[in-house]
């Protein structure tokens, strides 16, 4: 009789003295008898430990929640997020006091509850912690057409030092001279994309066509690469920190020549025939066209609306007094920005002194001869 057979012809069970018995059903009979097999105690113990080990690996809650291949990397990512959250909760900074305003010398909130960004009104460390958790990508668009290409190197080099440092940034350079785009050393997670565009005889046409080009660009799949887009003039340089404090669905920047003026002194388009028309008794601020932006969706709405308004004006043989800037002001009057940047973010030291109300000058104009570079 086979040593592993448990039942004899008499049908009585056999036991190994001092041993353990286990029945393993093989699913068939031999000579009309159901066969069972004996396992040694050591083998049984080894099988039990093996089953416990593999069951734990597949049935623990963390494994079930994350599941399958790549779970280890996802666990690490979750742990990293938790660590960032804990680090954020350990930040030490002065407590904001409800009865102690950050600035007493300037307006820090618009009537529609949008913050006006001045030095001293934000804590960049807190903001960085919040935006880094979002893992954002910021686009910076600039037009370097005709001789304005000569300003591009300084613009890019200064942006590398001061613009959105530590974040993913893509520079979108619209130019009619792709071969003249300078080679600039870029930091980690920063890249440059050259977008060829046509030129126009007049600088005014180049300026007004920006809205059309940006709008059409944002209708392409590449818009999915970024969360925010900042639109800037190329004949400028970054001189101090410009970071995530400016990010919001839609922002405009106070014109340095009009931030202390009354609305009837603003150089809005005053002719009712234009789509950019704003009456003398209307207006909040005068925004400069050299620095605006926001979320991709909102910038697309703005640029598309301005382009369409300028197309209507062209059909009616009228051109707004300050071209695309006039239409930008009309748009931001009707659809209020969610943040307003102070003149710290746009200043011209060659035309204006540095007032004491500005603690920093962050984005400044480069000295130039307009007659020499325009229309050439």
XYZ file of C-alpha atoms in Angstrom, residues 4-249:
246
model
C 0.505 8.408 1.395
C -2.781 6.473 1.147
C -4.991 7.478 4.021
C -7.770 5.005 3.758
C -7.335 1.275 3.514
C -9.656 -1.201 2.030
C -11.402 -1.423 5.376
C -12.185 2.304 5.170
C -10.376 3.097 8.441
C -8.116 6.111 8.781
C -4.413 5.570 9.365
C -2.261 7.959 11.380
C 1.496 8.377 11.565
C 2.431 8.320 15.240
C 3.541 11.769 16.356
C 2.796 13.203 12.898
C 0.239 15.456 11.197
C -2.066 14.380 8.451
C -3.402 16.443 5.624
C -5.675 15.437 2.813
C -4.945 16.653 -0.721
C -7.654 15.848 -3.230
C -6.192 15.139 -6.645
C -9.504 15.067 -8.430
C -9.279 11.490 -9.663
C -9.569 7.960 -8.372
C -7.125 5.131 -8.821
C -8.601 1.676 -8.979
C -11.856 3.004 -7.594
C -10.217 4.467 -4.515
C -9.809 8.153 -3.625
C -6.147 8.882 -3.010
C -4.835 11.291 -0.395
C -1.274 12.215 0.440
C 0.655 12.828 3.630
C 2.827 15.941 4.158
C 5.683 16.071 6.594
C 5.226 18.638 9.443
C 8.198 20.720 8.213
C 6.748 20.924 4.724
C 3.363 21.955 6.117
C 4.954 24.724 8.197
C 6.897 26.036 5.186
C 3.725 26.133 3.061
C 1.830 27.977 5.792
C 4.525 30.659 6.144
C 4.696 31.096 2.364
C 0.935 31.590 2.096
C 0.934 34.116 4.933
C 3.798 36.081 3.348
C 2.196 36.373 -0.086
C -1.274 37.033 1.315
C 0.058 39.983 3.308
C 1.729 41.476 0.251
C -1.444 41.408 -1.844
C -4.122 41.999 0.755
C -2.767 44.870 2.834
C -4.858 48.077 2.491
C -2.031 50.089 0.923
C -1.499 47.443 -1.732
C -5.202 47.204 -2.455
C -5.543 50.987 -2.666
C -2.568 51.580 -4.954
C -2.692 48.284 -6.759
C -0.549 46.448 -9.251
C 2.625 47.457 -10.996
C 4.231 50.757 -10.064
C 2.653 50.810 -6.603
C 5.998 51.388 -4.957
C 6.594 54.606 -6.921
C 3.087 55.828 -6.136
C 3.616 55.138 -2.443
C 6.808 57.183 -2.627
C 4.944 60.020 -4.363
C 2.222 60.002 -1.707
C 4.836 59.981 1.019
C 6.551 62.934 -0.682
C 3.297 64.895 -0.767
C 2.704 64.136 2.882
C 6.217 65.303 3.687
C 5.620 68.551 1.779
C 2.374 69.036 3.654
C 4.090 68.478 6.968
C 6.875 70.882 5.972
C 4.273 73.500 5.072
C 2.554 73.089 8.419
C 5.893 73.695 10.164
C 6.526 77.027 8.427
C 7.235 79.848 10.843
C 6.182 83.357 9.850
C 4.576 86.407 11.498
C 0.911 85.969 12.235
C -1.381 88.159 10.097
C -3.391 90.483 12.306
C -6.922 91.403 11.275
C -6.577 95.000 12.521
C -3.050 95.610 11.217
C -2.939 96.230 7.430
C 0.188 95.211 5.552
C 0.408 98.619 3.820
C -1.214 101.874 4.930
C 0.145 104.062 2.125
C -1.412 102.331 -0.903
C -4.663 100.727 -1.998
C -4.326 96.971 -1.566
C -7.819 95.827 -2.582
C -10.035 96.876 -5.488
C -13.774 97.533 -5.044
C -14.423 94.112 -6.633
C -12.169 92.466 -4.013
C -9.157 91.771 -6.220
C -5.809 92.216 -4.438
C -3.356 94.844 -5.697
C 0.132 93.392 -5.456
C 2.742 95.586 -3.757
C 5.867 94.660 -1.854
C 4.843 93.938 1.714
C 1.378 92.609 0.872
C 2.353 88.945 0.409
C 4.618 86.279 1.889
C 6.401 84.572 -0.989
C 7.398 81.565 1.133
C 3.780 80.731 1.875
C 2.802 81.220 -1.766
C 5.655 79.033 -2.990
C 4.567 76.202 -0.713
C 1.029 76.395 -2.113
C 1.976 76.610 -5.795
C 4.647 73.912 -5.639
C 2.024 71.455 -4.451
C 0.148 72.225 -7.691
C 3.202 71.419 -9.851
C 2.429 74.286 -12.243
C 3.942 75.242 -15.594
C 4.123 78.911 -16.591
C 4.453 80.223 -20.131
C 6.060 83.586 -20.903
C 5.260 84.936 -24.370
C 7.230 87.696 -26.039
C 7.290 89.200 -29.535
C 10.741 89.852 -31.009
C 9.856 91.191 -34.450
C 12.102 93.238 -36.734
C 14.842 95.073 -34.818
C 13.205 94.282 -31.493
C 15.076 90.973 -31.705
C 18.068 92.887 -30.304
C 16.352 93.066 -26.890
C 15.666 89.355 -26.645
C 18.943 88.206 -25.085
C 18.726 90.590 -22.132
C 15.047 89.779 -21.696
C 15.720 86.029 -21.491
C 18.850 86.273 -19.367
C 17.132 88.518 -16.834
C 14.091 86.225 -16.787
C 16.348 83.305 -15.928
C 17.528 85.244 -12.878
C 14.216 86.637 -11.633
C 11.113 85.166 -13.316
C 9.371 82.196 -11.658
C 12.625 80.829 -10.303
C 12.262 77.177 -9.303
C 9.230 76.513 -11.513
C 8.723 74.942 -14.932
C 8.800 77.767 -17.471
C 8.499 77.801 -21.252
C 9.516 80.922 -23.173
C 7.401 81.355 -26.301
C 9.282 83.657 -28.675
C 7.199 84.965 -31.586
C 9.596 86.278 -34.225
C 10.054 86.894 -37.919
C 13.793 86.181 -37.518
C 14.115 82.671 -36.024
C 17.772 82.417 -37.069
C 18.616 85.447 -34.917
C 17.195 84.061 -31.677
C 20.174 84.008 -29.279
C 21.436 80.924 -27.508
C 20.810 81.506 -23.812
C 21.697 79.067 -21.058
C 18.480 77.849 -19.452
C 18.098 76.365 -16.011
C 16.505 73.021 -15.139
C 12.857 72.584 -16.188
C 13.024 75.660 -18.419
C 12.878 75.647 -22.200
C 12.473 77.976 -25.173
C 10.075 77.548 -28.101
C 10.501 79.666 -31.242
C 7.268 80.460 -33.086
C 7.812 81.988 -36.561
C 5.403 84.780 -37.470
C 5.134 87.233 -40.331
C 6.122 90.855 -40.028
C 4.076 93.929 -40.893
C 5.117 97.273 -42.392
C 4.009 99.370 -39.406
C 4.913 98.734 -35.758
C 1.288 99.496 -34.857
C 0.185 96.516 -36.939
C 2.729 94.291 -35.239
C 1.422 95.436 -31.867
C -2.227 94.894 -32.725
C -1.634 91.509 -34.345
C -0.205 90.179 -31.083
C -3.700 89.521 -29.751
C -4.584 87.518 -32.846
C -1.375 85.483 -32.766
C -1.612 84.670 -29.068
C -5.277 83.735 -29.426
C -4.563 81.384 -32.331
C -1.573 79.900 -30.525
C -3.730 79.111 -27.477
C -6.180 77.233 -29.689
C -3.480 74.662 -30.495
C -2.811 71.490 -28.462
C 0.399 73.051 -27.100
C -1.717 75.162 -24.749
C -2.069 72.018 -22.618
C 1.615 72.259 -21.736
C 1.023 75.158 -19.319
C -1.304 76.348 -16.595
C -0.643 80.090 -16.856
C 0.536 82.433 -19.599
C 2.241 85.782 -18.981
C 2.447 88.171 -21.951
C 5.278 90.706 -21.922
C 7.044 93.273 -24.103
C 10.545 92.329 -25.205
C 12.161 95.761 -24.718
C 12.148 95.191 -20.960
C 14.235 93.380 -18.370
C 13.514 91.657 -15.082
C 15.358 93.472 -12.315
C 13.926 91.822 -9.204
C 11.778 88.895 -8.138
C 8.647 88.204 -10.201
C 7.036 85.008 -8.988
C 3.837 83.179 -8.218
C 2.379 86.161 -6.372
C 1.204 87.427 -9.781
C -0.564 84.200 -10.773
C -4.345 84.307 -10.886
C -7.054 83.699 -13.490
